[in-house]
mmCIF file of C-alpha atoms in Angstrom:
data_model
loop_
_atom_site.group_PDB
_atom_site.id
_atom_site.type_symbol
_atom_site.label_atom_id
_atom_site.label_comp_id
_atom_site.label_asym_id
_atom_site.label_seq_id
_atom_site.Cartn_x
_atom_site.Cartn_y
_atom_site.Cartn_z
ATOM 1 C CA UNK A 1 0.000 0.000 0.000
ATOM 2 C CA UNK A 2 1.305 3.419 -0.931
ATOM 3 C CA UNK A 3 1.629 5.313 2.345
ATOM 4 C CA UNK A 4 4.331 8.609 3.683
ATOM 5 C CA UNK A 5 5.011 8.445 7.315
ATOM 6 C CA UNK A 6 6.490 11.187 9.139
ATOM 7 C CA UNK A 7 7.516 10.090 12.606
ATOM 8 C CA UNK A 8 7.905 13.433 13.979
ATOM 9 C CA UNK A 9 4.614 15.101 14.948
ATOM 10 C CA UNK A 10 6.038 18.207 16.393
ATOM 11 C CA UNK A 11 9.634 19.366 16.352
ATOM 12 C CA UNK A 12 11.271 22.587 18.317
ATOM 13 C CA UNK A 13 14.451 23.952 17.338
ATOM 14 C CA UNK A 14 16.500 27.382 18.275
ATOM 15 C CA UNK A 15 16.805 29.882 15.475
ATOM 16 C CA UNK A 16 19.967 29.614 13.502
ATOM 17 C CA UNK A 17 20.047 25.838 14.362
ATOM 18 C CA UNK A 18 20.479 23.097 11.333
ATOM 19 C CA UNK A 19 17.092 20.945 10.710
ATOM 20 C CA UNK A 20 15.960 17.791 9.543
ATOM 21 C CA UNK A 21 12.727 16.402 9.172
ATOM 22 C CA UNK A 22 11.974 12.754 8.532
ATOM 23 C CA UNK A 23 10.199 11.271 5.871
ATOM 24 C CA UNK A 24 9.657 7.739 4.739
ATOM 25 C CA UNK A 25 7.381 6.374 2.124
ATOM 26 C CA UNK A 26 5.970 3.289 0.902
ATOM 27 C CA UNK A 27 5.310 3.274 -2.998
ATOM 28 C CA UNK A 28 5.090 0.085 -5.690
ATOM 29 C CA UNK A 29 6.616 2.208 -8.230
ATOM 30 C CA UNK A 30 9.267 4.795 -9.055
ATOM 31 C CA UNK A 31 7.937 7.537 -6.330
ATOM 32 C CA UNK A 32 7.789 11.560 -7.247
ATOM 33 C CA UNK A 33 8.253 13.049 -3.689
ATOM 34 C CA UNK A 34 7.367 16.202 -2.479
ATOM 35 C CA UNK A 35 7.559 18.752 0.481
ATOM 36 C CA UNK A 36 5.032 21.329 1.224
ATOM 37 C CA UNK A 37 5.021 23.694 3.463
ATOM 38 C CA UNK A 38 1.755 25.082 5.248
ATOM 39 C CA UNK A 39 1.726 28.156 7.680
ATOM 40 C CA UNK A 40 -0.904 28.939 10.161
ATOM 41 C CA UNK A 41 -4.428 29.627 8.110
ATOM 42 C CA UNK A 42 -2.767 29.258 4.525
ATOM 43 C CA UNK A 43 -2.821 26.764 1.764
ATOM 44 C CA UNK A 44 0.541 24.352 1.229
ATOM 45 C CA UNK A 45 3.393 25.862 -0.701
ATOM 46 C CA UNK A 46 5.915 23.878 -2.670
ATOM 47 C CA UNK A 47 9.334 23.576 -0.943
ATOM 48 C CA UNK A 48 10.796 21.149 -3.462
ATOM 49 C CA UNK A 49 9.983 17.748 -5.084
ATOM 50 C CA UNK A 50 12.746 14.835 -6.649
ATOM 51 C CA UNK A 51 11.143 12.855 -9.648
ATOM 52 C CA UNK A 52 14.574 11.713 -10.914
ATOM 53 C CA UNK A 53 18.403 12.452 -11.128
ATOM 54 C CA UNK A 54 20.592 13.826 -8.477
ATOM 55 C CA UNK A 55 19.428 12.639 -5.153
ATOM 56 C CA UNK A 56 19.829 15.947 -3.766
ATOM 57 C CA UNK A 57 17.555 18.645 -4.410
ATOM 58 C CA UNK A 58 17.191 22.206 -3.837
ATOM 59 C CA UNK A 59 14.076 23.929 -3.039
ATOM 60 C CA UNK A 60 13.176 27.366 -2.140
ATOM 61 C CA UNK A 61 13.580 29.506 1.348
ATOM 62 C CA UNK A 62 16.896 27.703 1.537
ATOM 63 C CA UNK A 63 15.542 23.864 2.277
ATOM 64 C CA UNK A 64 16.965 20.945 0.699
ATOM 65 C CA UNK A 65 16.262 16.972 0.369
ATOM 66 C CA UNK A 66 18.072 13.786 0.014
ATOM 67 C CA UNK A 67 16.074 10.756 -1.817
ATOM 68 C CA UNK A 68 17.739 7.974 -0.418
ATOM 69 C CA UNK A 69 15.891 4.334 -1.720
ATOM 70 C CA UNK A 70 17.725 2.136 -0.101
ATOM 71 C CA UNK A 71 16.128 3.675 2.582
ATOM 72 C CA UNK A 72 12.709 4.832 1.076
ATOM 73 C CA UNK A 73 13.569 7.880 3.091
ATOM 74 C CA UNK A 74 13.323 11.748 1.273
ATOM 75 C CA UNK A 75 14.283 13.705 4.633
ATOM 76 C CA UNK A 76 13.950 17.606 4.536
ATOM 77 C CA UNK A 77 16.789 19.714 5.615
ATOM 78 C CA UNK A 78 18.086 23.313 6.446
ATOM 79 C CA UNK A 79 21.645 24.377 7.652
ATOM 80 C CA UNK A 80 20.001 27.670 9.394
ATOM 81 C CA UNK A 81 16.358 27.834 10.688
ATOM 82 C CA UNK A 82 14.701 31.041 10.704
ATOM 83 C CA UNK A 83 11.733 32.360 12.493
ATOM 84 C CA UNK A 84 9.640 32.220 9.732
ATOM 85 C CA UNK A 85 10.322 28.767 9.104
ATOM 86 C CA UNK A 86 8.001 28.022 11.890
ATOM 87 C CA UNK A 87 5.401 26.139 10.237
ATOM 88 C CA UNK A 88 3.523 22.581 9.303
ATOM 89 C CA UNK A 89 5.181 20.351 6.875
ATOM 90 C CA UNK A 90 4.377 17.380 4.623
ATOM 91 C CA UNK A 91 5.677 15.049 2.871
ATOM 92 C CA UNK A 92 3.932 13.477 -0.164
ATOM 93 C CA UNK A 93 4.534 10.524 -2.845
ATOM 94 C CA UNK A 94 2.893 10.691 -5.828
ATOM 95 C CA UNK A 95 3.476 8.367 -9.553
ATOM 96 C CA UNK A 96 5.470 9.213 -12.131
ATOM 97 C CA UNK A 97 2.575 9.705 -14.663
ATOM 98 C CA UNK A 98 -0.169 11.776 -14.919
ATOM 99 C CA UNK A 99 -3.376 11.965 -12.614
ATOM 100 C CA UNK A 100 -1.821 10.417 -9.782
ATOM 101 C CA UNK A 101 -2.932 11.530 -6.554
ATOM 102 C CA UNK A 102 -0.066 12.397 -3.963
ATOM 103 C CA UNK A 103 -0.739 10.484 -0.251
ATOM 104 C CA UNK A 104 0.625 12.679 2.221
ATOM 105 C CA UNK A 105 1.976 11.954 5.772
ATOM 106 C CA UNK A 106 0.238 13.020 8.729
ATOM 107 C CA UNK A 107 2.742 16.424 8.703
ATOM 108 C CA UNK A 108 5.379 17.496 11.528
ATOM 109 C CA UNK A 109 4.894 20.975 12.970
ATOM 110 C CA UNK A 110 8.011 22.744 13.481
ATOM 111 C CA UNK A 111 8.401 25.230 16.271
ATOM 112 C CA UNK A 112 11.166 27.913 16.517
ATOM 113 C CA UNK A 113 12.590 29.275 19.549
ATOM 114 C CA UNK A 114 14.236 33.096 19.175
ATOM 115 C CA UNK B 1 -3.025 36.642 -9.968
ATOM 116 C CA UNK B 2 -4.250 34.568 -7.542
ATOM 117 C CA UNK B 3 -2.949 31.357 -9.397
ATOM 118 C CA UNK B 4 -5.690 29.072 -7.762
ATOM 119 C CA UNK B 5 -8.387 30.749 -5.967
ATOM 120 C CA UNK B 6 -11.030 28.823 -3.671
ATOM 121 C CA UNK B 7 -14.072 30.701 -2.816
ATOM 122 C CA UNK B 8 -15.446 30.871 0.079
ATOM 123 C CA UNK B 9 -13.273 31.387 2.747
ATOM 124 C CA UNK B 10 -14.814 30.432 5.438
ATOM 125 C CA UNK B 11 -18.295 28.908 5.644
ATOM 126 C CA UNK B 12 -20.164 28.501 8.810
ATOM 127 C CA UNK B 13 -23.763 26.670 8.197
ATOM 128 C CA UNK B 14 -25.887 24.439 9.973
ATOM 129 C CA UNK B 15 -27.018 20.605 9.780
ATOM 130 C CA UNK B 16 -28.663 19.756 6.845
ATOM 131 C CA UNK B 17 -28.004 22.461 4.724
ATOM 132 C CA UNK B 18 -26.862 22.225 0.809
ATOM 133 C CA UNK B 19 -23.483 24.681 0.339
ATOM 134 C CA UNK B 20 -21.089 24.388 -2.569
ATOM 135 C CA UNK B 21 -17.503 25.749 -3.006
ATOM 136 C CA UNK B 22 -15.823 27.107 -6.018
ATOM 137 C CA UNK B 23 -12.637 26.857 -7.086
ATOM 138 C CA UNK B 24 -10.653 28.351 -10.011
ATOM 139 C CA UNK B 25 -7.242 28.298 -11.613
ATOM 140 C CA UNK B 26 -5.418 30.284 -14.232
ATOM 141 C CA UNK B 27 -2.148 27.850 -14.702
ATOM 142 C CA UNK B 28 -3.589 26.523 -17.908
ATOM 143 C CA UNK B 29 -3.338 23.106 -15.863
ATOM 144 C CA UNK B 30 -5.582 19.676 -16.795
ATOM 145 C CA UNK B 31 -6.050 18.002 -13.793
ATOM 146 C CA UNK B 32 -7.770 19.690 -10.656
ATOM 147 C CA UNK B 33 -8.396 17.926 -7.122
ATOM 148 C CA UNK B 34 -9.955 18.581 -3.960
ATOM 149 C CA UNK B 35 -8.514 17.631 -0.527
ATOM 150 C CA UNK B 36 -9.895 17.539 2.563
ATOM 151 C CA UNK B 37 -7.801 18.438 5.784
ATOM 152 C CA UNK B 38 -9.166 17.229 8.894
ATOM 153 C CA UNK B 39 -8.653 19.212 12.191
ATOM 154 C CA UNK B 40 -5.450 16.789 12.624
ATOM 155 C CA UNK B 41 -4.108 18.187 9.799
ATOM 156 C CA UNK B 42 -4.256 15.006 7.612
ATOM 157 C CA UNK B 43 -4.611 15.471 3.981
ATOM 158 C CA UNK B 44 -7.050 13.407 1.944
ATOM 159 C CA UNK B 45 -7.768 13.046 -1.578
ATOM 160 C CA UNK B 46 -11.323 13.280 -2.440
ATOM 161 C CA UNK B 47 -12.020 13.536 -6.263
ATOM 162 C CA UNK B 48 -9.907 14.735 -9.218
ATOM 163 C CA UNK B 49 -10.798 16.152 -12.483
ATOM 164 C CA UNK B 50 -8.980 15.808 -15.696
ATOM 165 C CA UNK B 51 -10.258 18.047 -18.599
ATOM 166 C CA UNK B 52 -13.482 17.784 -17.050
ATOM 167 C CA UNK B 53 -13.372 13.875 -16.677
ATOM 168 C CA UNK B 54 -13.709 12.390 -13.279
ATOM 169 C CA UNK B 55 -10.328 10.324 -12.850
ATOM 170 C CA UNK B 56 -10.522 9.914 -9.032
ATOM 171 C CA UNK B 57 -13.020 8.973 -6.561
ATOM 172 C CA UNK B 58 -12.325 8.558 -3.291
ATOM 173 C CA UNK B 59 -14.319 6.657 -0.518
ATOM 174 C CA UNK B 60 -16.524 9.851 -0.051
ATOM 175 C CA UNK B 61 -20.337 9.881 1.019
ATOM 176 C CA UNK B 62 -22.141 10.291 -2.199
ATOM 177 C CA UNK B 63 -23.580 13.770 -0.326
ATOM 178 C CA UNK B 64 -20.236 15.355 -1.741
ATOM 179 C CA UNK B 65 -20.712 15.980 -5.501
ATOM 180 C CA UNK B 66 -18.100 17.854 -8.153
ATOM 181 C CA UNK B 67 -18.797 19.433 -10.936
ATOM 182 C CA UNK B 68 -16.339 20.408 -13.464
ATOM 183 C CA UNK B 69 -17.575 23.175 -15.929
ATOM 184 C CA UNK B 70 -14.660 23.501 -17.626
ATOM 185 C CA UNK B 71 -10.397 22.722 -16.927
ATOM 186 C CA UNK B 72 -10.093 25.826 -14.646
ATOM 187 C CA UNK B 73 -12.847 25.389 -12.676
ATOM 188 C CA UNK B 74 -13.833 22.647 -9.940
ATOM 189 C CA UNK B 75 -16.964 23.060 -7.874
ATOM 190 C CA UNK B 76 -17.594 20.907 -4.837
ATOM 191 C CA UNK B 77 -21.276 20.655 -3.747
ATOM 192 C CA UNK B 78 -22.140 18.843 -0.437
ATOM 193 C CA UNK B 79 -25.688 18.081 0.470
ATOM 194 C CA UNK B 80 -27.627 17.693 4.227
ATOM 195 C CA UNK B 81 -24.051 18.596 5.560
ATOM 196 C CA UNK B 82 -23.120 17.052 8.723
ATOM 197 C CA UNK B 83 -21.236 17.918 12.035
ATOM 198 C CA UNK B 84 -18.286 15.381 10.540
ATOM 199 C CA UNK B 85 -18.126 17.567 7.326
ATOM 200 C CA UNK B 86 -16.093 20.486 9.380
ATOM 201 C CA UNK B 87 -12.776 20.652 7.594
ATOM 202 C CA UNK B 88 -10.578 23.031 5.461
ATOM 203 C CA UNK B 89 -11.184 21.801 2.088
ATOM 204 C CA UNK B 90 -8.089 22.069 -0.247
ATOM 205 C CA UNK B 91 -8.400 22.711 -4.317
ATOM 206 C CA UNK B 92 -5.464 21.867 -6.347
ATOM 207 C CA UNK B 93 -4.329 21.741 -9.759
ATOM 208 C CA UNK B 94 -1.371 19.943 -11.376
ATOM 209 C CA UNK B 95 -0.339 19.375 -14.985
ATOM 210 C CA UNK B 96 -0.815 15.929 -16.755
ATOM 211 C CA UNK B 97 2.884 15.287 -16.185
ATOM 212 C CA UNK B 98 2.461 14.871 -12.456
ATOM 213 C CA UNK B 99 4.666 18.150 -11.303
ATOM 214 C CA UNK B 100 3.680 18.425 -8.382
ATOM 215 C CA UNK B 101 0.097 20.333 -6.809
ATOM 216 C CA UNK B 102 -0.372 24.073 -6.687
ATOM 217 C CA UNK B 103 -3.331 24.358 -3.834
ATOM 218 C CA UNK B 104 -5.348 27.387 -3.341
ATOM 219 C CA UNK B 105 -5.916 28.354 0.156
ATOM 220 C CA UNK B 106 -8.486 26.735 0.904
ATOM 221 C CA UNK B 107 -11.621 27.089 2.764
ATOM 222 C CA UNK B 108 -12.873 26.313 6.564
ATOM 223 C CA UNK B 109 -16.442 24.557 6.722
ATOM 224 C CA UNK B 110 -18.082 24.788 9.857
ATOM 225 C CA UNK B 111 -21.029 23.268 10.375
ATOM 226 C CA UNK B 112 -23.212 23.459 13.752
#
């Protein structure tokens, strides 16, 4: 069964501190893996997604990811928090063709201390 | 330029009543969705359109009804509404190629 698990449910960090968030999926195919990024009373924004090539990927506000499927992990990373970072996240898996739906995990809500 | 655009914002109604949302989206994109985020936060899939073909139909009480005009537009319509309906509902659109979702910001049903 396709299915994203996120096993943290809430995270707190200091500002200026590095970050990871966890994500591990379950998927019968080749996955396309996202991160989205939801603030208080807003819709999800894009961080980044991998659908092929370099493992790595870059996304916007700084974040980054590392596909890794030996481990069926795609974990979320910053070097430098910043206030505003302070938000909900989620992962998602989706197919590789058209009209697939993306399953998203349950989301880990990331806390910033000044 | 609201890129996709959910309206209303916020709906309070009571029991029983018949309320749609509407949802629009100027990315030139074929396939639109609708999620529904429970007050945990988890995201569902409910239906998807694809140039105004129903592709996906989730386990969802057959009170919940899209319509799909045209590709930029995706109306949800839910009948004799119940307590267990409260939820931000999330539009979405995404290009054939599977690029990932651009969501609108979706709207918060109460229902009392």
């Amino acid at each position: 069964a396709q299915s994203v698990t996120q096993p943290d449910i809430h995270i707190t960090v200091s500002e200026g501190a590095s970050l990871e968030l966890r994500c591990n999926y379950s998927y019968g195919a080749t996955p396309y893996l996202f991160w989205y990024v939801q603030s208080p009373g807003q819709g999800l924004q894009l961080l980044l997604k991998y659908f092929s090539g370099d493992t790595l990927v870059q996304g916007i506000k700084g974040f980054e990811a590392e596909f890794k499927r030996s481990q069926s992990s795609f974990n979320l990373r910053k070097p430098s928090v910043h206030w505003s970072d302070a938000a909900e996240y989620f992962c998602a898996v989706g197919g590789s063709g058209g009209y697939n739906k993306l399953i998203f995990g349950a989301g880990t809500r990331l806390a910033v201390h000044p | 330029d609201t890129a996709v655009s959910q309206t209303p914002k916020y709906l309070v109604t009571q029991m029983g009543n018949d309320k749609s949302i509407k949802c629009e989206q100027n990315l030139g994109h074929d396939t639109m969705y609708w999620y529904k985020q429970d007050s945990k936060k988890f995201l569902k899939i409910m239906f998807s359109y694809n140039n105004k073909e129903l592709i996906i139909n989730e386990t969802v009480p057959n009170r919940f009804s899209p319509k799909s005009p045209d590709k930029a537009h995706l109306n949800l319509h839910i009948n004799s509404l119940e307590l267990g309906d409260s939820a931000v509902y999330f539009c979405a659109s995404s290009l054939d190629r599977g690029g990932g979702y651009t969501f609108g910001s979706g709207t918060r049903l109460t229902v009392v």
